[in-house]
Amino acid sequence: EPEVTQTPSHQVTQMGQEVILRCVPISNHLYFYWYRQILGQKVEFLVSFYNNEISEKSEIFDDQFSVERPDGSNFTLKIRSTKLEDSAMYFCASSGLVLTGELFFGEGSRLTVL
Amino acid sequence: GIQVEQSPPDLILQEGANSTLRCNFSDSVNNLQWFHQNPWGQLINLFYIPSGTKQNGRLSATTVATERYSLLYISSSQTTDSGVYFCAYSGGSNYKLTFGKGTLLTVNP
């Protein structure tokens, strides 16, 4: 069964460093998403991406964040200068359809900022 | 926006017991999914169920769209079922999934 894969599963970084989280969505999907979950809190929407551009972003997704689809398979989330409060689980998701399509989530990348 | 209420917030079971988790919505939804977050934080897709009933092994889910609720049934629970169960939904012109607060399930041996 096709699945969304994320790397790394866990990354530890120093405050102020740049981090890139990588995702390989399901191959024929067109819509891509990043979500975040701070420990003990809800899973929150960060950004959606379609046709090589951001279609929607939340207030959390400030100038420190960026997304990119550098080739036909990868979808990345970059945090430019990490802060302690960026420590969280980051989930990538993809969908073949908007509005009613099922979102398929990866298992997550845990980011720890020291 | 659409509001969701998950119940119960916490549930403790003995292994072998059955349970029902519930999501209530304030308005009609286009998409409804159930997820299990295991103790390691990984998010596992369980069901895509905007309406109707689906079963997968010991788990089944039912969404009654006209009455704005969805149920997740866990039968013969096992310790590996422990974790947080989330329902997530989208509705109206808003296509992104919004997650509920979750139900923390603990299954004791």
XYZ file of C-alpha atoms in Angstrom:
223
model
C 0.000 0.000 0.000
C 1.445 3.415 -0.914
C 2.517 5.555 1.990
C 3.927 8.945 2.871
C 7.480 8.722 4.179
C 9.270 11.299 6.310
C 12.905 11.805 7.194
C 14.484 12.161 9.626
C 12.366 10.440 12.250
C 14.107 12.479 14.939
C 16.408 15.488 14.705
C 18.137 17.349 17.491
C 19.459 20.810 16.693
C 20.822 23.880 18.387
C 18.743 27.047 18.602
C 19.383 29.287 15.609
C 20.288 26.467 13.249
C 18.461 25.759 10.005
C 16.511 22.537 9.734
C 15.050 20.817 6.689
C 12.431 18.121 7.141
C 11.797 15.915 4.164
C 8.723 14.125 2.937
C 8.010 11.833 0.015
C 4.264 12.043 -0.688
C 2.302 9.328 -2.451
C 3.387 9.443 -6.079
C 0.186 10.487 -7.881
C -0.982 12.954 -5.234
C -1.250 16.644 -6.010
C -1.928 18.297 -2.640
C 0.632 18.445 0.123
C 0.454 19.566 3.717
C 2.553 20.104 6.814
C 1.103 19.865 10.304
C 2.728 20.384 13.673
C 2.074 18.985 17.142
C 3.738 20.484 20.172
C 4.053 17.873 22.923
C 0.720 17.330 24.659
C -1.207 19.605 22.330
C -3.428 19.308 19.268
C -2.218 18.558 15.767
C -2.220 21.958 14.019
C -2.263 22.868 10.341
C 0.788 24.752 9.079
C 0.580 24.983 5.313
C -0.906 23.451 2.184
C 0.791 23.339 -1.208
C -0.623 22.762 -4.661
C 0.647 23.367 -8.176
C 4.036 24.473 -6.881
C 2.744 27.193 -4.633
C 1.331 27.692 -1.159
C -2.464 27.507 -1.263
C -3.063 28.274 2.401
C -0.991 28.885 5.509
C -1.774 29.332 9.173
C -0.640 32.162 11.430
C 2.009 29.788 12.800
C 3.676 29.638 9.372
C 5.682 32.855 9.597
C 8.741 34.012 7.652
C 10.920 31.490 9.464
C 9.180 28.685 7.604
C 9.265 27.779 3.933
C 8.174 24.836 1.832
C 9.478 23.554 -1.432
C 8.978 20.768 -3.896
C 12.498 20.675 -5.324
C 11.898 17.716 -7.626
C 9.050 15.456 -8.627
C 9.042 13.437 -5.441
C 10.209 15.371 -2.384
C 8.316 17.975 -0.369
C 10.357 19.832 2.219
C 9.733 22.068 5.210
C 12.570 24.429 6.123
C 12.863 26.270 9.392
C 15.396 29.029 8.878
C 16.543 29.785 12.396
C 15.090 27.391 14.922
C 13.714 28.522 18.263
C 13.057 26.473 21.372
C 9.317 26.662 20.714
C 9.781 24.976 17.326
C 10.345 21.712 19.188
C 7.458 19.544 18.039
C 6.380 16.614 15.932
C 5.998 17.618 12.286
C 3.690 15.629 10.052
C 3.560 15.640 6.280
C 0.381 14.645 4.441
C -0.724 14.286 0.855
C -4.026 13.958 -0.943
C -5.163 13.141 -4.441
C -8.272 15.279 -4.185
C -9.171 18.530 -2.483
C -12.383 19.066 -0.474
C -13.349 15.433 0.032
C -10.129 13.578 -0.532
C -8.547 11.466 2.142
C -5.320 12.851 3.581
C -2.553 10.331 4.055
C -0.153 11.198 6.845
C 3.437 10.228 7.369
C 4.540 8.951 10.748
C 6.161 12.262 11.653
C 9.539 13.866 12.285
C 10.330 14.798 15.863
C 12.332 18.028 16.114
C 14.089 18.877 19.349
C 15.649 22.343 19.614
C 18.179 22.800 22.421
C -15.919 27.539 11.796
C -17.016 24.022 12.561
C -16.560 22.960 16.180
C -15.791 19.390 17.187
C -16.106 17.700 20.534
C -14.374 14.394 21.209
C -15.494 12.211 24.069
C -14.453 10.900 26.428
C -11.215 12.876 26.884
C -9.658 9.960 28.785
C -10.490 6.279 28.942
C -8.889 3.448 30.894
C -9.725 -0.147 29.977
C -8.708 -3.627 30.928
C -7.372 -5.738 28.101
C -10.231 -7.479 26.302
C -12.798 -4.776 26.933
C -14.708 -2.931 24.211
C -14.967 0.821 23.846
C -16.686 3.516 21.811
C -15.151 6.882 21.087
C -17.228 9.737 19.738
C -16.877 12.944 17.734
C -19.707 15.457 17.546
C -19.696 18.247 14.977
C -21.457 21.581 14.938
C -22.075 21.478 11.172
C -21.856 19.189 8.144
C -18.415 17.925 7.202
C -16.932 16.968 3.827
C -14.211 14.750 5.165
C -13.889 12.788 8.370
C -10.888 10.719 9.361
C -9.824 8.819 12.465
C -6.198 8.510 13.552
C -4.316 6.699 16.264
C -1.240 8.350 17.735
C 0.890 5.711 19.389
C 3.027 6.336 22.481
C 6.016 7.131 20.231
C 4.086 9.991 18.634
C 3.550 8.366 15.263
C 0.244 9.142 13.562
C -1.503 6.123 12.109
C -4.309 6.495 9.568
C -7.290 4.426 10.713
C -10.362 5.359 8.685
C -11.508 7.766 6.030
C -15.225 7.863 6.731
C -17.242 10.939 5.714
C -20.344 8.733 5.932
C -21.359 5.133 6.475
C -19.572 2.305 8.282
C -16.202 0.666 7.782
C -14.452 -2.149 9.587
C -10.812 -3.102 9.821
C -10.144 -6.037 12.107
C -11.075 -5.181 15.685
C -11.752 -1.556 14.755
C -14.791 -0.121 13.059
C -16.107 3.366 12.474
C -19.495 4.858 11.707
C -20.323 8.379 10.604
C -23.905 9.602 10.577
C -23.485 12.761 8.557
C -27.099 13.924 8.941
C -26.784 13.794 12.734
C -23.255 15.225 12.761
C -21.367 12.580 14.656
C -18.872 9.797 14.147
C -18.058 6.792 16.318
C -14.950 4.644 16.571
C -15.416 1.170 18.048
C -12.553 -0.819 19.482
C -13.369 -4.402 20.350
C -11.309 -6.826 22.445
C -8.835 -4.083 23.246
C -5.118 -4.843 23.504
C -2.330 -2.963 25.259
C -1.030 -1.919 21.843
C -4.264 0.030 21.323
C -3.081 2.543 23.917
C -2.473 6.074 22.716
C -4.462 9.077 21.574
C -7.291 8.761 19.087
C -8.074 11.805 16.990
C -10.933 12.568 14.691
C -10.156 15.152 12.032
C -12.559 16.888 9.718
C -12.964 19.414 6.970
C -16.133 21.204 5.995
C -17.664 23.951 3.908
C -15.120 25.683 1.712
C -12.355 24.765 4.146
C -10.590 21.701 2.770
C -7.792 21.359 5.266
C -8.242 18.855 8.068
C -8.762 20.199 11.549
C -8.015 17.851 14.417
C -10.043 17.361 17.555
C -8.402 17.355 20.973
C -8.300 13.586 21.065
C -9.213 10.765 23.430
C -6.361 9.331 25.516
C -6.881 5.570 25.734
C -4.959 3.442 28.184
C -5.364 -0.329 27.990
C -4.009 -2.162 31.009
C -2.913 -5.816 30.902
